[in-house]
Amino acid sequence: MKKTYPYKTLAILLVILAMVITACGGDTTEPAADSGSESEAATEADTSSSGEASEAEAVTLKFVICCSEDDAVVYNEIFDAWRAAEPQYANVTVELDVTPFAELFPKIETSVAAGADFDLFQADGPDIKHYSYNEVIISLDKYFTDEEKAAFLPQTIEEGSYLGTFMSPAIMQSCSLMFYNSDMTDAAGVQPPQQLDGWTIQEAWDAWEKTQTDENGDGTPEVWGLRWGQGTWTGDYEQGIIRRSAGERGSPTYAGMGPDGITFVGYLDTPEAVAGYQAYRDMHFGDRAVTPIESIPDIFFTKQSAFIVHPDNAIGTINRLYPDGDFNYGVTGIPYMEGGTELCHTGSWHFGVSPNSEHQDVAAALVKYITGHDGARIWYDSLRQLPARFDLLNELPEYNEYPQQLFAQGLEEIGQPRIQTPCYTEYQQIHAVLLQDLQSAEELDVAARVQQAATDLESACAKYKGWNE
């Protein structure tokens, strides 16, 4: 490729906690080559894990994954390849605990605290610091040399590390841009720019309105202008982008949180951020509403919206649902608030080893294979989403060409990790309820509601004071 690319009520809060996900930048220079001491440690770990697997009659790993049996099929393909490539693990059995999306994140933390004996788990990148602080995950530093860590994109290293310790690698990365149905945009006389530097939200709004249709005049469009986000949940990954984009790079609005990881007043509730939240609300309410209040499943893929903000795995979905190629689409940059900064949130599925595991070395070896070149390639061939590794990203020809080239470019140029704090899980709860209120409450003082959320966040996160000192 031309460039080498180096992620209401207490009841509602509990529901939102169960709904955290992704489906996802630090210094862009690659880490230094491995030191001898760390290489020796990694070699010793590999030897230990090999001995454990080969000397025992059998080793059974219990693996908590999300989210469906379709994912389990891909995992089992990876396990078969692992056992074939590394025969010392030929007698390792992996038992999958396929956990529904709504139950995954609380299950990991509560199960470890209760002494559950699972060995490894799948987790969203921003939650790794939360798990690390709460000792729900072990360090994987001794299993990865510096050279092996340098194979991952810098956002992946940042998201998977805690206080300089590498805790968890990722199998893929993420950057959401804006897809459009080109048949609908052509019919409306709209021409989105086919480049990363796209529209502001204010410019895009005109296109959303022009492509929205209500042919029977009942007030409910047959085709909506926009779906901002994947439509299965309301959270930080996509909906949190709008208010951050209202700030200039380096500003409190853009940062979204203080450097101590627990300060939100003066960051989440700046005038610029409030304007971003107001824009999100206006997408759902008022004379210029362009998106439904209640999420419509697969709204873009069933041709019920003209635009959608979504990661690049939408391409695989389109190809699967329309194998004859009769879904015409394009991709443009993700819209951002006027006067602010274009950005996409990064981060996706990471893997951790439980401190309760009796087979930590073998579990770590499996994590290394899953997130290594060969395991990640099997995953990519099934899901078609941005890899988390330089080698895989650079060898895939589709990331040299439009439209997928825009996602690789976006990851490098505008990709920013979601806020990095051990309070991320609490942040997701409170922030998601704020977003739900913005998109569904009939009467709402937006500025006051945002200020309340910032105050609530500081109360919830105060227990982490001093975590990064």
Tab-separated table of C-alpha atoms in Angstrom:
chain	number	residue	atom	x	y	z
A	1	MET	CA	0.000	0.000	0.000
A	2	LYS	CA	1.097	3.580	-0.477
A	3	LYS	CA	1.484	4.143	3.234
A	4	THR	CA	2.361	1.821	6.062
A	5	TYR	CA	-0.216	2.298	8.809
A	6	PRO	CA	1.953	2.026	12.124
A	7	TYR	CA	-9.927	2.168	18.060
A	8	LYS	CA	-33.502	7.754	34.586
A	9	THR	CA	-33.192	5.392	37.079
A	10	LEU	CA	-31.054	2.826	38.764
A	11	ALA	CA	-32.812	0.175	36.719
A	12	ILE	CA	-31.917	1.947	33.524
A	13	LEU	CA	-28.324	2.273	34.700
A	14	LEU	CA	-28.112	-1.446	35.274
A	15	VAL	CA	-29.559	-2.166	31.852
A	16	ILE	CA	-27.122	0.212	30.209
A	17	LEU	CA	-24.180	-1.378	32.021
A	18	ALA	CA	-25.080	-4.628	30.332
A	19	MET	CA	-25.193	-2.927	26.946
A	20	VAL	CA	-21.596	-1.648	26.767
A	21	ILE	CA	-19.670	-2.488	23.600
A	22	THR	CA	-17.810	-1.557	20.761
A	23	ALA	CA	-18.704	-4.494	17.610
A	24	CYS	CA	-14.281	0.122	19.255
A	25	GLY	CA	-4.405	7.466	19.395
A	26	GLY	CA	-1.318	7.342	21.030
A	27	ASP	CA	2.136	8.033	19.745
A	28	THR	CA	2.311	6.855	16.158
A	29	THR	CA	5.937	5.757	16.374
A	30	GLU	CA	6.473	2.044	16.765
A	31	PRO	CA	7.876	0.709	20.069
A	32	ALA	CA	11.570	-0.137	20.209
A	33	ALA	CA	12.885	-3.571	19.290
A	34	ASP	CA	12.777	-6.208	21.997
A	35	SER	CA	15.345	-6.330	24.765
A	36	GLY	CA	17.159	-9.505	25.655
A	37	SER	CA	15.628	-9.763	29.108
A	38	GLU	CA	12.081	-9.527	27.829
A	39	SER	CA	12.766	-11.966	25.014
A	40	GLU	CA	14.109	-14.432	27.556
A	41	ALA	CA	10.998	-13.985	29.684
A	42	ALA	CA	8.742	-14.611	26.710
A	43	THR	CA	10.771	-17.674	25.744
A	44	GLU	CA	10.549	-19.035	29.272
A	45	ALA	CA	6.781	-18.469	29.239
A	46	ASP	CA	6.436	-20.311	25.925
A	47	THR	CA	8.517	-23.205	27.261
A	48	SER	CA	6.447	-23.333	30.426
A	49	SER	CA	3.183	-23.358	28.526
A	50	SER	CA	4.443	-26.035	26.159
A	51	GLY	CA	5.432	-28.231	29.056
A	52	GLU	CA	2.123	-27.773	30.797
A	53	ALA	CA	0.146	-28.756	27.724
A	54	SER	CA	2.317	-31.695	26.717
A	55	GLU	CA	2.834	-33.282	30.131
A	56	ALA	CA	-0.808	-33.205	31.220
A	57	GLU	CA	-3.252	-35.791	30.004
A	58	ALA	CA	-5.448	-32.986	28.815
A	59	VAL	CA	-5.869	-29.268	29.321
A	60	THR	CA	-9.296	-27.706	29.085
A	61	LEU	CA	-9.598	-23.948	28.718
A	62	LYS	CA	-12.847	-22.190	29.508
A	63	PHE	CA	-13.288	-19.151	27.267
A	64	VAL	CA	-16.010	-16.512	27.725
A	65	ILE	CA	-16.853	-14.924	24.368
A	66	CYS	CA	-19.430	-12.660	22.822
A	67	CYS	CA	-21.866	-12.765	21.143
A	68	SER	CA	-23.380	-15.507	18.979
A	69	GLU	CA	-22.936	-19.050	17.757
A	70	ASP	CA	-21.732	-17.621	14.437
A	71	ASP	CA	-18.747	-16.187	16.303
A	72	ALA	CA	-18.169	-19.570	17.928
A	73	VAL	CA	-17.786	-21.144	14.496
A	74	VAL	CA	-14.985	-18.707	13.635
A	75	TYR	CA	-13.286	-19.238	16.987
A	76	ASN	CA	-13.296	-23.002	16.512
A	77	GLU	CA	-11.656	-22.551	13.123
A	78	ILE	CA	-8.929	-20.515	14.827
A	79	PHE	CA	-8.485	-23.157	17.540
A	80	ASP	CA	-8.047	-25.891	14.929
A	81	ALA	CA	-5.406	-23.813	13.153
A	82	TRP	CA	-3.633	-23.150	16.478
A	83	ARG	CA	-3.413	-26.828	17.376
A	84	ALA	CA	-2.134	-27.658	13.889
A	85	ALA	CA	0.461	-24.874	13.900
A	86	GLU	CA	1.656	-25.514	17.466
A	87	PRO	CA	1.421	-29.277	18.113
A	88	GLN	CA	2.374	-28.891	21.762
A	89	TYR	CA	-1.215	-27.714	22.233
A	90	ALA	CA	-2.813	-30.571	20.302
A	91	ASN	CA	-4.391	-31.933	23.475
A	92	VAL	CA	-5.899	-28.605	24.551
A	93	THR	CA	-9.688	-28.456	24.507
A	94	VAL	CA	-11.394	-25.072	24.464
A	95	GLU	CA	-14.877	-24.823	25.922
A	96	LEU	CA	-16.697	-21.725	24.709
A	97	ASP	CA	-19.146	-19.901	26.925
A	98	VAL	CA	-21.097	-17.898	24.345
A	99	THR	CA	-22.463	-15.030	26.388
A	100	PRO	CA	-25.163	-12.672	25.125
A	101	PHE	CA	-24.002	-9.142	24.501
A	102	ALA	CA	-26.130	-7.736	27.300
A	103	GLU	CA	-24.516	-10.039	29.879
A	104	LEU	CA	-20.849	-10.105	28.846
A	105	PHE	CA	-19.258	-7.206	30.699
A	106	PRO	CA	-20.852	-7.610	34.140
A	107	LYS	CA	-20.293	-11.359	33.882
A	108	ILE	CA	-16.524	-10.988	33.492
A	109	GLU	CA	-16.055	-8.815	36.554
A	110	THR	CA	-18.529	-10.520	38.867
A	111	SER	CA	-17.378	-13.999	37.880
A	112	VAL	CA	-13.724	-13.280	38.619
A	113	ALA	CA	-14.652	-11.679	41.933
A	114	ALA	CA	-16.682	-14.760	42.811
A	115	GLY	CA	-13.764	-17.070	42.002
A	116	ALA	CA	-15.186	-18.527	38.790
A	117	ASP	CA	-12.685	-20.776	37.051
A	118	PHE	CA	-12.828	-19.573	33.448
A	119	ASP	CA	-9.434	-19.022	31.845
A	120	LEU	CA	-9.765	-16.258	29.284
A	121	PHE	CA	-12.315	-13.802	27.995
A	122	GLN	CA	-13.219	-11.398	25.228
A	123	ALA	CA	-13.600	-7.723	26.210
A	124	ASP	CA	-14.006	-4.250	24.751
A	125	GLY	CA	-10.756	-2.286	24.553
A	126	PRO	CA	-11.657	0.668	26.812
A	127	ASP	CA	-12.681	-1.702	29.611
A	128	ILE	CA	-9.156	-3.138	29.932
A	129	LYS	CA	-8.035	-0.366	32.298
A	130	HIS	CA	-11.113	-0.946	34.440
A	131	TYR	CA	-10.403	-4.671	34.597
A	132	SER	CA	-6.725	-4.024	35.304
A	133	TYR	CA	-7.428	-1.665	38.191
A	134	ASN	CA	-9.853	-4.176	39.680
A	135	GLU	CA	-7.419	-7.103	39.153
A	136	VAL	CA	-9.806	-8.963	36.888
A	137	ILE	CA	-7.055	-9.565	34.319
A	138	ILE	CA	-3.377	-10.551	34.487
A	139	SER	CA	-0.468	-8.836	32.771
A	140	LEU	CA	0.665	-10.415	29.502
A	141	ASP	CA	3.958	-8.512	29.390
A	142	LYS	CA	6.067	-11.616	29.960
A	143	TYR	CA	4.400	-13.418	27.050
A	144	PHE	CA	5.030	-10.713	24.414
A	145	THR	CA	8.428	-9.394	23.358
A	146	ASP	CA	8.793	-5.734	22.405
A	147	GLU	CA	8.970	-6.842	18.786
A	148	GLU	CA	5.700	-8.748	19.093
A	149	LYS	CA	4.003	-5.758	20.707
A	150	ALA	CA	5.340	-3.500	17.958
A	151	ALA	CA	3.307	-5.536	15.457
A	152	PHE	CA	0.126	-3.962	16.854
A	153	LEU	CA	-1.203	-0.540	15.930
A	154	PRO	CA	-0.441	2.165	18.528
A	155	GLN	CA	-4.112	2.595	19.444
A	156	THR	CA	-4.264	-1.116	20.275
A	157	ILE	CA	-1.240	-0.860	22.570
A	158	GLU	CA	-2.679	2.168	24.347
A	159	GLU	CA	-6.084	0.556	24.802
A	160	GLY	CA	-4.587	-2.738	25.952
A	161	SER	CA	-2.103	-1.313	28.466
A	162	TYR	CA	-2.373	-0.176	32.069
A	163	LEU	CA	0.237	2.094	33.650
A	164	GLY	CA	2.827	0.976	31.112
A	165	THR	CA	2.061	-2.737	31.447
A	166	PHE	CA	0.712	-4.689	28.490
A	167	MET	CA	-2.448	-6.453	29.583
A	168	SER	CA	-4.372	-7.393	26.469
A	169	PRO	CA	-3.950	-7.556	22.659
A	170	ALA	CA	-6.758	-7.017	20.158
A	171	ILE	CA	-7.927	-9.030	17.182
A	172	MET	CA	-9.214	-6.044	15.203
A	173	GLN	CA	-9.477	-2.261	15.230
A	174	SER	CA	-12.236	0.144	14.378
A	175	CYS	CA	-12.989	3.513	12.821
A	176	SER	CA	-16.523	4.514	11.849
A	177	LEU	CA	-17.081	6.623	8.745
A	178	MET	CA	-20.300	7.510	6.921
A	179	PHE	CA	-21.794	5.106	4.373
A	180	TYR	CA	-24.470	6.210	1.935
A	181	ASN	CA	-26.876	4.480	-0.430
A	182	SER	CA	-25.739	5.908	-3.763
A	183	ASP	CA	-29.049	5.163	-5.485
A	184	MET	CA	-30.747	7.399	-2.927
A	185	THR	CA	-28.144	10.152	-3.070
A	186	ASP	CA	-28.205	10.121	-6.880
A	187	ALA	CA	-31.993	10.422	-6.873
A	188	ALA	CA	-31.772	13.396	-4.514
A	189	GLY	CA	-28.986	15.083	-6.484
A	190	VAL	CA	-26.544	14.720	-3.582
A	191	GLN	CA	-22.857	13.992	-4.169
A	192	PRO	CA	-20.988	13.093	-0.967
A	193	PRO	CA	-17.206	13.622	-1.138
A	194	GLN	CA	-15.459	10.281	-1.593
A	195	GLN	CA	-12.592	11.228	0.696
A	196	LEU	CA	-11.771	11.250	4.391
A	197	ASP	CA	-12.011	15.028	4.685
A	198	GLY	CA	-15.767	15.216	4.323
A	199	TRP	CA	-18.659	17.321	5.532
A	200	THR	CA	-19.310	19.076	8.786
A	201	ILE	CA	-22.472	17.914	10.517
A	202	GLN	CA	-24.143	21.143	9.463
A	203	GLU	CA	-23.259	20.473	5.805
A	204	ALA	CA	-24.282	16.827	6.010
A	205	TRP	CA	-27.655	17.744	7.493
A	206	ASP	CA	-28.808	19.167	4.169
A	207	ALA	CA	-27.962	15.852	2.470
A	208	TRP	CA	-29.765	13.871	5.170
A	209	GLU	CA	-32.891	15.977	4.678
A	210	LYS	CA	-32.799	15.762	0.885
A	211	THR	CA	-32.582	11.964	0.902
A	212	GLN	CA	-35.272	11.460	3.550
A	213	THR	CA	-38.664	10.521	2.073
A	214	ASP	CA	-42.193	10.488	3.502
A	215	GLU	CA	-44.243	9.615	0.446
A	216	ASN	CA	-47.560	9.007	2.231
A	217	GLY	CA	-47.241	12.160	4.327
A	218	ASP	CA	-48.002	10.488	7.648
A	219	GLY	CA	-45.051	12.136	9.362
A	220	THR	CA	-43.021	8.940	9.598
A	221	PRO	CA	-40.489	8.661	6.780
A	222	GLU	CA	-40.293	5.466	4.773
A	223	VAL	CA	-36.611	6.281	4.332
A	224	TRP	CA	-34.811	8.199	7.047
A	225	GLY	CA	-31.891	10.445	6.285
A	226	LEU	CA	-29.471	9.025	8.839
A	227	ARG	CA	-28.644	6.416	11.400
A	228	TRP	CA	-25.745	7.629	13.568
A	229	GLY	CA	-24.314	4.381	14.848
A	230	GLN	CA	-24.901	0.712	14.328
A	231	GLY	CA	-28.396	0.812	15.759
A	232	THR	CA	-28.200	-1.940	18.358
A	233	TRP	CA	-27.301	0.273	21.316
A	234	THR	CA	-26.554	3.844	22.386
A	235	GLY	CA	-23.073	4.411	23.736
A	236	ASP	CA	-19.755	6.169	23.594
A	237	TYR	CA	-18.250	4.446	20.555
A	238	GLU	CA	-20.226	6.345	17.915
A	239	GLN	CA	-22.625	8.689	19.715
A	240	GLY	CA	-19.840	10.063	21.917
A	241	ILE	CA	-17.959	11.295	18.864
A	242	ILE	CA	-20.265	14.217	18.117
A	243	ARG	CA	-19.561	16.256	21.258
A	244	ARG	CA	-15.803	15.532	21.100
A	245	SER	CA	-15.757	16.667	17.473
A	246	ALA	CA	-17.057	20.078	18.578
A	247	GLY	CA	-13.651	20.910	20.062
A	248	GLU	CA	-10.329	21.699	18.479
A	249	ARG	CA	-7.662	19.023	18.816
A	250	GLY	CA	-6.120	19.285	22.283
A	251	SER	CA	-9.023	21.233	23.783
A	252	PRO	CA	-10.967	20.075	26.872
A	253	THR	CA	-13.966	19.330	24.646
A	254	TYR	CA	-11.895	17.127	22.352
A	255	ALA	CA	-10.245	15.366	25.317
A	256	GLY	CA	-13.619	14.705	26.938
A	257	MET	CA	-12.027	14.087	30.336
A	258	GLY	CA	-9.266	15.529	32.498
A	259	PRO	CA	-5.782	13.982	32.492
A	260	ASP	CA	-6.473	12.486	35.926
A	261	GLY	CA	-9.103	10.205	34.365
A	262	ILE	CA	-11.797	11.278	36.828
A	263	THR	CA	-12.563	14.937	36.016
A	264	PHE	CA	-15.510	15.604	33.698
A	265	VAL	CA	-16.785	19.026	34.756
A	266	GLY	CA	-15.175	21.466	32.338
A	267	TYR	CA	-14.651	18.723	29.740
A	268	LEU	CA	-17.942	16.926	29.111
A	269	ASP	CA	-20.057	20.057	29.661
A	270	THR	CA	-18.198	22.828	27.821
A	271	PRO	CA	-20.369	25.102	25.638
A	272	GLU	CA	-18.975	23.356	22.554
A	273	ALA	CA	-19.751	19.907	23.952
A	274	VAL	CA	-23.286	20.998	24.869
A	275	ALA	CA	-23.748	22.183	21.280
A	276	GLY	CA	-22.691	18.727	20.108
A	277	TYR	CA	-25.192	17.065	22.427
A	278	GLN	CA	-27.878	19.466	21.195
A	279	ALA	CA	-27.105	18.441	17.618
A	280	TYR	CA	-27.510	14.791	18.584
A	281	ARG	CA	-30.891	15.575	20.130
A	282	ASP	CA	-31.973	17.593	17.083
A	283	MET	CA	-31.304	14.581	14.871
A	284	HIS	CA	-34.225	12.913	16.694
A	285	PHE	CA	-36.576	15.809	17.535
A	286	GLY	CA	-37.985	18.868	15.806
A	287	ASP	CA	-38.633	20.058	12.288
A	288	ARG	CA	-35.233	18.870	11.059
A	289	ALA	CA	-35.273	15.388	12.608
A	290	VAL	CA	-33.489	12.890	10.362
A	291	THR	CA	-33.292	9.727	12.451
A	292	PRO	CA	-35.902	7.650	14.318
A	293	ILE	CA	-36.167	7.847	18.098
A	294	GLU	CA	-36.501	4.083	18.346
A	295	SER	CA	-33.761	2.099	16.672
A	296	ILE	CA	-34.747	0.162	13.549
A	297	PRO	CA	-32.712	-3.058	13.195
A	298	ASP	CA	-30.508	-3.105	10.072
A	299	ILE	CA	-32.012	0.204	8.992
A	300	PHE	CA	-29.346	0.924	6.367
A	301	PHE	CA	-28.993	-2.619	5.071
A	302	THR	CA	-32.771	-2.885	4.547
A	303	LYS	CA	-32.742	0.434	2.665
A	304	GLN	CA	-34.667	2.361	5.307
A	305	SER	CA	-32.001	5.037	5.733
A	306	ALA	CA	-29.876	6.841	3.175
A	307	PHE	CA	-26.814	7.318	5.413
A	308	ILE	CA	-25.274	5.474	8.348
A	309	VAL	CA	-22.198	6.021	10.527
A	310	HIS	CA	-20.666	2.563	10.856
A	311	PRO	CA	-17.346	0.629	10.931
A	312	ASP	CA	-16.100	-1.034	7.759
A	313	ASN	CA	-17.623	-4.396	8.645
A	314	ALA	CA	-20.740	-2.950	6.999
A	315	ILE	CA	-19.081	-3.875	3.699
A	316	GLY	CA	-19.069	-7.544	4.640
A	317	THR	CA	-22.713	-7.300	5.690
A	318	ILE	CA	-23.686	-5.727	2.369
A	319	ASN	CA	-21.788	-8.371	0.420
A	320	ARG	CA	-23.461	-11.133	2.404
A	321	LEU	CA	-26.999	-9.748	2.110
A	322	TYR	CA	-26.652	-8.669	-1.518
A	323	PRO	CA	-24.370	-11.245	-3.179
A	324	ASP	CA	-25.517	-10.124	-6.629
A	325	GLY	CA	-24.140	-6.644	-6.000
A	326	ASP	CA	-27.506	-4.884	-6.160
A	327	PHE	CA	-26.806	-2.610	-3.183
A	328	ASN	CA	-24.970	0.459	-4.450
A	329	TYR	CA	-23.129	2.426	-1.803
A	330	GLY	CA	-20.284	4.804	-1.129
A	331	VAL	CA	-18.272	6.012	1.859
A	332	THR	CA	-17.347	9.506	2.979
A	333	GLY	CA	-15.653	10.951	6.040
A	334	ILE	CA	-17.440	11.052	9.382
A	335	PRO	CA	-19.201	14.403	9.859
A	336	TYR	CA	-17.985	16.671	12.658
A	337	MET	CA	-19.210	19.835	14.339
A	338	GLU	CA	-18.437	23.078	12.546
A	339	GLY	CA	-15.360	24.730	14.044
A	340	GLY	CA	-14.244	21.454	15.561
A	341	THR	CA	-12.237	18.396	14.536
A	342	GLU	CA	-13.025	15.270	12.557
A	343	LEU	CA	-12.373	12.084	14.525
A	344	CYS	CA	-13.409	8.459	14.774
A	345	HIS	CA	-13.247	6.330	17.894
A	346	THR	CA	-10.958	3.321	17.839
A	347	GLY	CA	-10.913	0.118	19.841
A	348	SER	CA	-12.570	-3.237	19.431
A	349	TRP	CA	-12.331	-6.781	20.777
A	350	HIS	CA	-9.435	-7.532	23.118
A	351	PHE	CA	-8.625	-10.715	25.031
A	352	GLY	CA	-7.648	-11.191	28.644
A	353	VAL	CA	-6.472	-14.027	30.870
A	354	SER	CA	-8.225	-14.486	34.203
A	355	PRO	CA	-6.214	-14.448	37.452
A	356	ASN	CA	-8.315	-17.459	38.489
A	357	SER	CA	-7.038	-19.612	35.630
A	358	GLU	CA	-4.982	-22.666	36.553
A	359	HIS	CA	-3.590	-22.721	33.001
A	360	GLN	CA	-2.465	-19.133	32.509
A	361	ASP	CA	0.482	-20.023	30.267
A	362	VAL	CA	-1.667	-22.050	27.886
A	363	ALA	CA	-4.402	-19.410	27.922
A	364	ALA	CA	-1.808	-16.756	27.086
A	365	ALA	CA	-0.482	-18.903	24.226
A	366	LEU	CA	-3.991	-19.100	22.803
A	367	VAL	CA	-4.439	-15.332	23.123
A	368	LYS	CA	-1.151	-14.859	21.254
A	369	TYR	CA	-2.328	-17.071	18.412
A	370	ILE	CA	-5.801	-15.540	18.172
A	371	THR	CA	-4.321	-12.052	17.896
A	372	GLY	CA	-1.283	-13.112	15.864
A	373	HIS	CA	-1.117	-12.853	12.096
A	374	ASP	CA	-2.673	-16.217	11.264
A	375	GLY	CA	-5.454	-16.154	13.837
A	376	ALA	CA	-6.364	-12.562	13.068
A	377	ARG	CA	-6.441	-13.369	9.347
A	378	ILE	CA	-9.018	-16.113	9.903
A	379	TRP	CA	-11.093	-13.631	11.903
A	380	TYR	CA	-10.768	-10.930	9.246
A	381	ASP	CA	-11.780	-13.277	6.444
A	382	SER	CA	-15.033	-13.859	8.298
A	383	LEU	CA	-15.861	-10.403	9.698
A	384	ARG	CA	-14.028	-8.052	7.302
A	385	GLN	CA	-13.133	-5.351	9.825
A	386	LEU	CA	-9.926	-3.330	10.196
A	387	PRO	CA	-7.101	-5.485	11.578
A	388	ALA	CA	-5.227	-4.453	14.714
A	389	ARG	CA	-1.851	-5.515	13.240
A	390	PHE	CA	0.458	-3.668	10.847
A	391	ASP	CA	1.438	-6.783	8.907
A	392	LEU	CA	-2.134	-7.836	8.223
A	393	LEU	CA	-3.353	-4.330	7.434
A	394	ASN	CA	-0.521	-3.793	4.986
A	395	GLU	CA	-0.963	-7.088	3.124
A	396	LEU	CA	-4.693	-6.744	2.427
A	397	PRO	CA	-5.086	-5.180	-1.034
A	398	GLU	CA	-8.589	-3.879	-0.325
A	399	TYR	CA	-7.113	-1.299	2.053
A	400	ASN	CA	-5.281	0.222	-0.911
A	401	GLU	CA	-8.525	0.996	-2.721
A	402	TYR	CA	-11.679	3.012	-2.146
A	403	PRO	CA	-13.748	2.597	-0.049
A	404	GLN	CA	-11.760	0.536	2.481
A	405	GLN	CA	-8.686	2.679	1.984
A	406	LEU	CA	-10.596	5.482	3.735
A	407	PHE	CA	-10.907	3.366	6.888
A	408	ALA	CA	-7.176	2.631	7.017
A	409	GLN	CA	-6.469	6.312	6.411
A	410	GLY	CA	-9.025	7.278	9.044
A	411	LEU	CA	-7.514	4.953	11.629
A	412	GLU	CA	-4.114	6.556	11.117
A	413	GLU	CA	-5.108	10.210	10.699
A	414	ILE	CA	-8.230	10.793	12.801
A	415	GLY	CA	-8.494	7.651	14.956
A	416	GLN	CA	-8.630	8.359	18.692
A	417	PRO	CA	-9.074	5.838	21.509
A	418	ARG	CA	-12.137	6.337	23.618
A	419	ILE	CA	-11.350	7.960	26.954
A	420	GLN	CA	-8.720	5.962	28.826
A	421	THR	CA	-9.640	5.535	32.481
A	422	PRO	CA	-10.404	2.720	34.920
A	423	CYS	CA	-13.735	4.503	35.335
A	424	TYR	CA	-14.739	3.722	31.758
A	425	THR	CA	-17.388	1.190	32.757
A	426	GLU	CA	-19.074	3.700	35.080
A	427	TYR	CA	-18.683	6.362	32.405
A	428	GLN	CA	-20.462	4.164	29.882
A	429	GLN	CA	-23.403	3.666	32.247
A	430	ILE	CA	-23.952	7.327	33.009
A	431	HIS	CA	-23.123	8.606	29.544
A	432	ALA	CA	-25.424	6.111	27.850
A	433	VAL	CA	-28.351	7.177	30.047
A	434	LEU	CA	-27.601	10.788	29.099
A	435	LEU	CA	-27.713	9.838	25.422
A	436	GLN	CA	-30.964	7.936	25.903
A	437	ASP	CA	-32.503	11.010	27.522
A	438	LEU	CA	-31.298	13.240	24.709
A	439	GLN	CA	-32.862	11.058	22.044
A	440	SER	CA	-36.122	10.163	23.768
A	441	ALA	CA	-37.146	12.629	26.528
A	442	GLU	CA	-39.873	14.978	25.309
A	443	GLU	CA	-38.953	17.968	27.478
A	444	LEU	CA	-35.287	18.457	28.293
A	445	ASP	CA	-32.905	21.270	29.188
A	446	VAL	CA	-29.872	19.929	27.341
A	447	ALA	CA	-27.242	22.062	29.088
A	448	ALA	CA	-28.588	21.251	32.552
A	449	ARG	CA	-28.841	17.539	31.754
A	450	VAL	CA	-25.248	17.429	30.471
A	451	GLN	CA	-23.972	19.315	33.519
A	452	GLN	CA	-25.753	16.832	35.768
A	453	ALA	CA	-24.104	13.942	33.923
A	454	ALA	CA	-20.659	15.534	34.357
A	455	THR	CA	-21.279	15.923	38.092
A	456	ASP	CA	-22.581	12.361	38.396
A	457	LEU	CA	-19.494	11.068	36.608
A	458	GLU	CA	-17.137	12.807	38.997
A	459	SER	CA	-18.977	11.283	41.947
A	460	ALA	CA	-18.866	7.810	40.403
A	461	CYS	CA	-15.191	8.077	39.444
A	462	ALA	CA	-13.833	9.653	42.629
A	463	LYS	CA	-12.865	6.219	43.973
A	464	TYR	CA	-10.165	6.008	41.275
A	465	LYS	CA	-8.368	9.166	42.405
A	466	GLY	CA	-4.608	8.797	42.074
A	467	TRP	CA	-4.745	5.702	39.847
A	468	ASN	CA	-2.245	7.137	37.323
A	469	GLU	CA	0.031	9.055	39.688
